[in-house]
PDB file of C-alpha atoms in Angstrom:
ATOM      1  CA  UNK A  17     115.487 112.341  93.467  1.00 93.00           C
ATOM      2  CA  UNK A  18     112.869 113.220  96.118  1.00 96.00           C
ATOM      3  CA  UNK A  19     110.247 110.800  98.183  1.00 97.00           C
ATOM      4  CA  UNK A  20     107.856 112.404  99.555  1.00 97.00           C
ATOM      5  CA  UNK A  21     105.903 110.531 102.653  1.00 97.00           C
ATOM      6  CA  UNK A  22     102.242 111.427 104.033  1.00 98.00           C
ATOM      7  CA  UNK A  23      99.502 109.852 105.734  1.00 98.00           C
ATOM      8  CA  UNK A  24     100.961 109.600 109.211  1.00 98.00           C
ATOM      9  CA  UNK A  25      98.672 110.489 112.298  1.00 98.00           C
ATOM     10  CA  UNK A  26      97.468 109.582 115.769  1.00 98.00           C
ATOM     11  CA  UNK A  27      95.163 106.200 115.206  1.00 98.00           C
ATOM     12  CA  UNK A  28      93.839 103.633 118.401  1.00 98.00           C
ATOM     13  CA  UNK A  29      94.959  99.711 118.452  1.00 98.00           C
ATOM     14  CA  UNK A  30      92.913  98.026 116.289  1.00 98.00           C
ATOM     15  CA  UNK A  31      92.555 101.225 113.451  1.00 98.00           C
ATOM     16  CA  UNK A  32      94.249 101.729 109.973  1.00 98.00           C
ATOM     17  CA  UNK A  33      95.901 104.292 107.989  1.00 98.00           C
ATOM     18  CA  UNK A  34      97.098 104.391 104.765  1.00 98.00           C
ATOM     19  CA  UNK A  35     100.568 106.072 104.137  1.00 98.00           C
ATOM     20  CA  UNK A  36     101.710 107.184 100.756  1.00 98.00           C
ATOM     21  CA  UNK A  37     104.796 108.168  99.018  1.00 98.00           C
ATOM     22  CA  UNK A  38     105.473 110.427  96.480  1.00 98.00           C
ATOM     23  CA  UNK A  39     108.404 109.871  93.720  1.00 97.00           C
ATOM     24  CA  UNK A  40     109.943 112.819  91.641  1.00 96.00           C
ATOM     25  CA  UNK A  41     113.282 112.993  89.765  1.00 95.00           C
ATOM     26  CA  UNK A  42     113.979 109.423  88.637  1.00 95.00           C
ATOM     27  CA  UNK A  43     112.540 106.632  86.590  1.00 95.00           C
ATOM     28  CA  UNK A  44     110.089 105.329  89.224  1.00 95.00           C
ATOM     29  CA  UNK A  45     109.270 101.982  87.358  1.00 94.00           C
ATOM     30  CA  UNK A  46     112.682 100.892  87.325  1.00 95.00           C
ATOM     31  CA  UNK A  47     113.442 101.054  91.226  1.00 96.00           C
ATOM     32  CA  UNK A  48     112.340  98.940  94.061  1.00 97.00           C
ATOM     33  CA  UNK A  49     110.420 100.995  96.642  1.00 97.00           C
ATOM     34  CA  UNK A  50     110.363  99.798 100.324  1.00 98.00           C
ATOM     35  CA  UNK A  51     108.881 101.014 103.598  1.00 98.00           C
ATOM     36  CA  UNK A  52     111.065 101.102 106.981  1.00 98.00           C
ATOM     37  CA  UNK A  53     110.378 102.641 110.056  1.00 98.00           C
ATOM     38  CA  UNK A  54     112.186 103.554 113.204  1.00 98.00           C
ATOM     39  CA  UNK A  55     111.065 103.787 116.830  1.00 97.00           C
ATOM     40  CA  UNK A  56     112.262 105.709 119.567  1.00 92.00           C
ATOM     41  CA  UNK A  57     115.204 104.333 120.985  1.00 95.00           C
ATOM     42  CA  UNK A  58     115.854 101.564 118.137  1.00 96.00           C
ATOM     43  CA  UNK A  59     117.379 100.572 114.765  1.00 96.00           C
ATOM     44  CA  UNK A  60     115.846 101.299 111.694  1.00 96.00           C
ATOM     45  CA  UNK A  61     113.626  97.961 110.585  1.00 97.00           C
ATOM     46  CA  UNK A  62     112.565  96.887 107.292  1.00 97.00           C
ATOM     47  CA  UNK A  63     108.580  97.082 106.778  1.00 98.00           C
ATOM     48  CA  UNK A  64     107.835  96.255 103.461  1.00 98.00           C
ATOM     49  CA  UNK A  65     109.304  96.491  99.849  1.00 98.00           C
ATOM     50  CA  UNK A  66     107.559  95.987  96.436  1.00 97.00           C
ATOM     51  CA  UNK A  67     110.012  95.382  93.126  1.00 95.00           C
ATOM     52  CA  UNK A  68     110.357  97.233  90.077  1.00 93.00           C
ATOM     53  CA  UNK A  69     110.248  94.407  87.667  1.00 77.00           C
ATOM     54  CA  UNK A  70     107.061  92.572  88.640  1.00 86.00           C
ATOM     55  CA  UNK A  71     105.889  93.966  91.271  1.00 90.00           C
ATOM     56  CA  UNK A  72     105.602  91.409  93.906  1.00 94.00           C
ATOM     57  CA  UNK A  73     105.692  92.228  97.968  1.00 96.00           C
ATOM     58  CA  UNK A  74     107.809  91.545 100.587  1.00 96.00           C
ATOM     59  CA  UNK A  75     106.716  91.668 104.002  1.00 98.00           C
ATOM     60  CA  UNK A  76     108.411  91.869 107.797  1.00 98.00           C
ATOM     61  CA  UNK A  77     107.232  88.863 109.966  1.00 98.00           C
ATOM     62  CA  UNK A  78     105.644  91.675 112.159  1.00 97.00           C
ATOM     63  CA  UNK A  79     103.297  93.370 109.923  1.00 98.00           C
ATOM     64  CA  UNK A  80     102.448  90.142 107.453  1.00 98.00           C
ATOM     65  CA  UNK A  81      98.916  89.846 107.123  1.00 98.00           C
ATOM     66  CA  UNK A  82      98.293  94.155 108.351  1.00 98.00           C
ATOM     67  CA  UNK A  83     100.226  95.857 106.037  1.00 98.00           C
ATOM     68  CA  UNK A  84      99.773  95.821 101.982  1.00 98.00           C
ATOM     69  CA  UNK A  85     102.111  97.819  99.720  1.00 98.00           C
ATOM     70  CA  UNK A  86     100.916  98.532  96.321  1.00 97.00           C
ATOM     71  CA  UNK A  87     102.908 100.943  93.123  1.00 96.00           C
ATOM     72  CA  UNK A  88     101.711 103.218  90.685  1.00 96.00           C
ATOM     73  CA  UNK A  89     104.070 103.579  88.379  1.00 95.00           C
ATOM     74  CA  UNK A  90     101.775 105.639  85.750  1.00 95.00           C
ATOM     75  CA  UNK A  91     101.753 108.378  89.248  1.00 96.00           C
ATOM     76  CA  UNK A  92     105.111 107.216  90.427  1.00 97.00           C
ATOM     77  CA  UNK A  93     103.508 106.413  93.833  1.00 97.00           C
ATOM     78  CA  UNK A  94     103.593 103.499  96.589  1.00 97.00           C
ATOM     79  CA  UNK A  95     100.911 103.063  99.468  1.00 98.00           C
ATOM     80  CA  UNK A  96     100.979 101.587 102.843  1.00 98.00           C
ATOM     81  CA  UNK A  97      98.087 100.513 104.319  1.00 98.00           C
ATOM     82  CA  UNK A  98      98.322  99.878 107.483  1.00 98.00           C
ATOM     83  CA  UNK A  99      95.587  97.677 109.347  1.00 98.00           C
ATOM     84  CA  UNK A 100      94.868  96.063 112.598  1.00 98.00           C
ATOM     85  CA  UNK A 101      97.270  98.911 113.902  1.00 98.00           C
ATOM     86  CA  UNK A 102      99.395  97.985 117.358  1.00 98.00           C
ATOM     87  CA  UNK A 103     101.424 100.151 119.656  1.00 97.00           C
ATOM     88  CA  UNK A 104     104.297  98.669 118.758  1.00 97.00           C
ATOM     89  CA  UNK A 105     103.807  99.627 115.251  1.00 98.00           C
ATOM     90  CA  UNK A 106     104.306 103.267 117.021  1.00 98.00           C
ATOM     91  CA  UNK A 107     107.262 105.083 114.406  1.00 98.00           C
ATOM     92  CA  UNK A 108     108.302 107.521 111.692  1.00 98.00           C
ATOM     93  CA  UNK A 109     108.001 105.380 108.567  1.00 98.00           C
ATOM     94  CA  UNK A 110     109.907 106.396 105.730  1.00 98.00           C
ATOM     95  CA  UNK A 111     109.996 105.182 101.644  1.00 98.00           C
ATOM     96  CA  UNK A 112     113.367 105.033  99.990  1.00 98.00           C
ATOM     97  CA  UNK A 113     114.364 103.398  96.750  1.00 96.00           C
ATOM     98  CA  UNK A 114     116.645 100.881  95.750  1.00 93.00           C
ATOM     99  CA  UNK A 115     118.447 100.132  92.264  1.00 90.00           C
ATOM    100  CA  UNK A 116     116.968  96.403  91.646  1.00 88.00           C
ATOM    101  CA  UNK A 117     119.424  93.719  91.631  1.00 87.00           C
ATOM    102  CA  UNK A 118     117.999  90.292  91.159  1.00 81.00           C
ATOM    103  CA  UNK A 119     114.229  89.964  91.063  1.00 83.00           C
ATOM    104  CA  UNK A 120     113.789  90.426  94.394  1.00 89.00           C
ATOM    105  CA  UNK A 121     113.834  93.572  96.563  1.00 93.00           C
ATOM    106  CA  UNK A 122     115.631  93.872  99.512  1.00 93.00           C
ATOM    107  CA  UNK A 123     114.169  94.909 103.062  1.00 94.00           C
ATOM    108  CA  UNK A 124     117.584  95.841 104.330  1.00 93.00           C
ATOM    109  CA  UNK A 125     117.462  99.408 105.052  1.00 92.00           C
ATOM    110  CA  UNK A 126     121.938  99.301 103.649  1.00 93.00           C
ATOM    111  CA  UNK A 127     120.546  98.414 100.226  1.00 93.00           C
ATOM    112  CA  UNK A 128     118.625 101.577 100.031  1.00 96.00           C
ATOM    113  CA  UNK A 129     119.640 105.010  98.311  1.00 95.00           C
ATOM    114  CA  UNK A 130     117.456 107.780  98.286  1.00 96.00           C
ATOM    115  CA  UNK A 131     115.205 108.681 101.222  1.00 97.00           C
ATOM    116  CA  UNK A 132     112.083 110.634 102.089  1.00 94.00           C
ATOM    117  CA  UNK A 133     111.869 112.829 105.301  1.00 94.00           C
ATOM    118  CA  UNK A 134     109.578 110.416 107.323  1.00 95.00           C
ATOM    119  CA  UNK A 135     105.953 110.984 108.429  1.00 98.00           C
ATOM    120  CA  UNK A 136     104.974 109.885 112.209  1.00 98.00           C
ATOM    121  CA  UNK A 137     102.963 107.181 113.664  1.00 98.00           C
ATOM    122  CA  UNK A 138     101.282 106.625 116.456  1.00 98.00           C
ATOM    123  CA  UNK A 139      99.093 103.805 117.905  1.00 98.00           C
ATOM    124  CA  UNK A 140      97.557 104.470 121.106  1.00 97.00           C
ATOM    125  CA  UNK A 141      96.429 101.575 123.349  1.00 94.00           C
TER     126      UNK A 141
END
């Protein structure tokens, strides 16, 4: 299994960017696929997770309404994007997968088994 993160970068408050992650080595359409990122200093948080089995997003109370993940499964990819951008949003974000139980996918970080290498964000104010 590898996951494969990108799209990180130096952006001001306010901007975007769009962060994508790359799936090899598995059946990507049958694993949820969420987002989490970690800040200096802090736990690892749950951003966002999209299911395997239909599809449907979960979002963090903190980036509900900014953030939209989306799937691929015909390119075994899932994108971030990342708008109205805050400091506090400041992190390495990384994708992992997790092996679907229920419909619903989980945005605990224990749930998750397979991990990319993280790509850095940064939101200047």
């Amino acid at each position: 299994v590898q996951l494969q993160a990108s799209g990180g970068g130096l952006v001001q408050s306010g901007g975007s960017l769009r962060l994508s992650c790359a799936a090899s080595g598995f059946t990507f359409r049958d694993y949820n696929i969420g987002w989490f990122r970690q800040a200096p200093g802090k736990e690892r948080e749950g951003v966002s997770c999209i299911s395997s089995s239909d599809g449907i997003a979960y979002y963090a109370a903190s980036v509900r309404g900014r953030f939209t993940i989306s799937r691929d499964n015909v390119a075994s990819t899932v994108t971030l994007q990342m708008n109205s951008l805050k400091p506090e949003d400041t992190a390495v974000y990384y994708c992992a997968t997790d092996t679907p139980v229920g419909l619903r996918c989980p945005l605990h970080s224990d749930e998750y088994d397979y991990w990319g290498q993280g790509t850095l964000v940064t939101v200047s104010s």
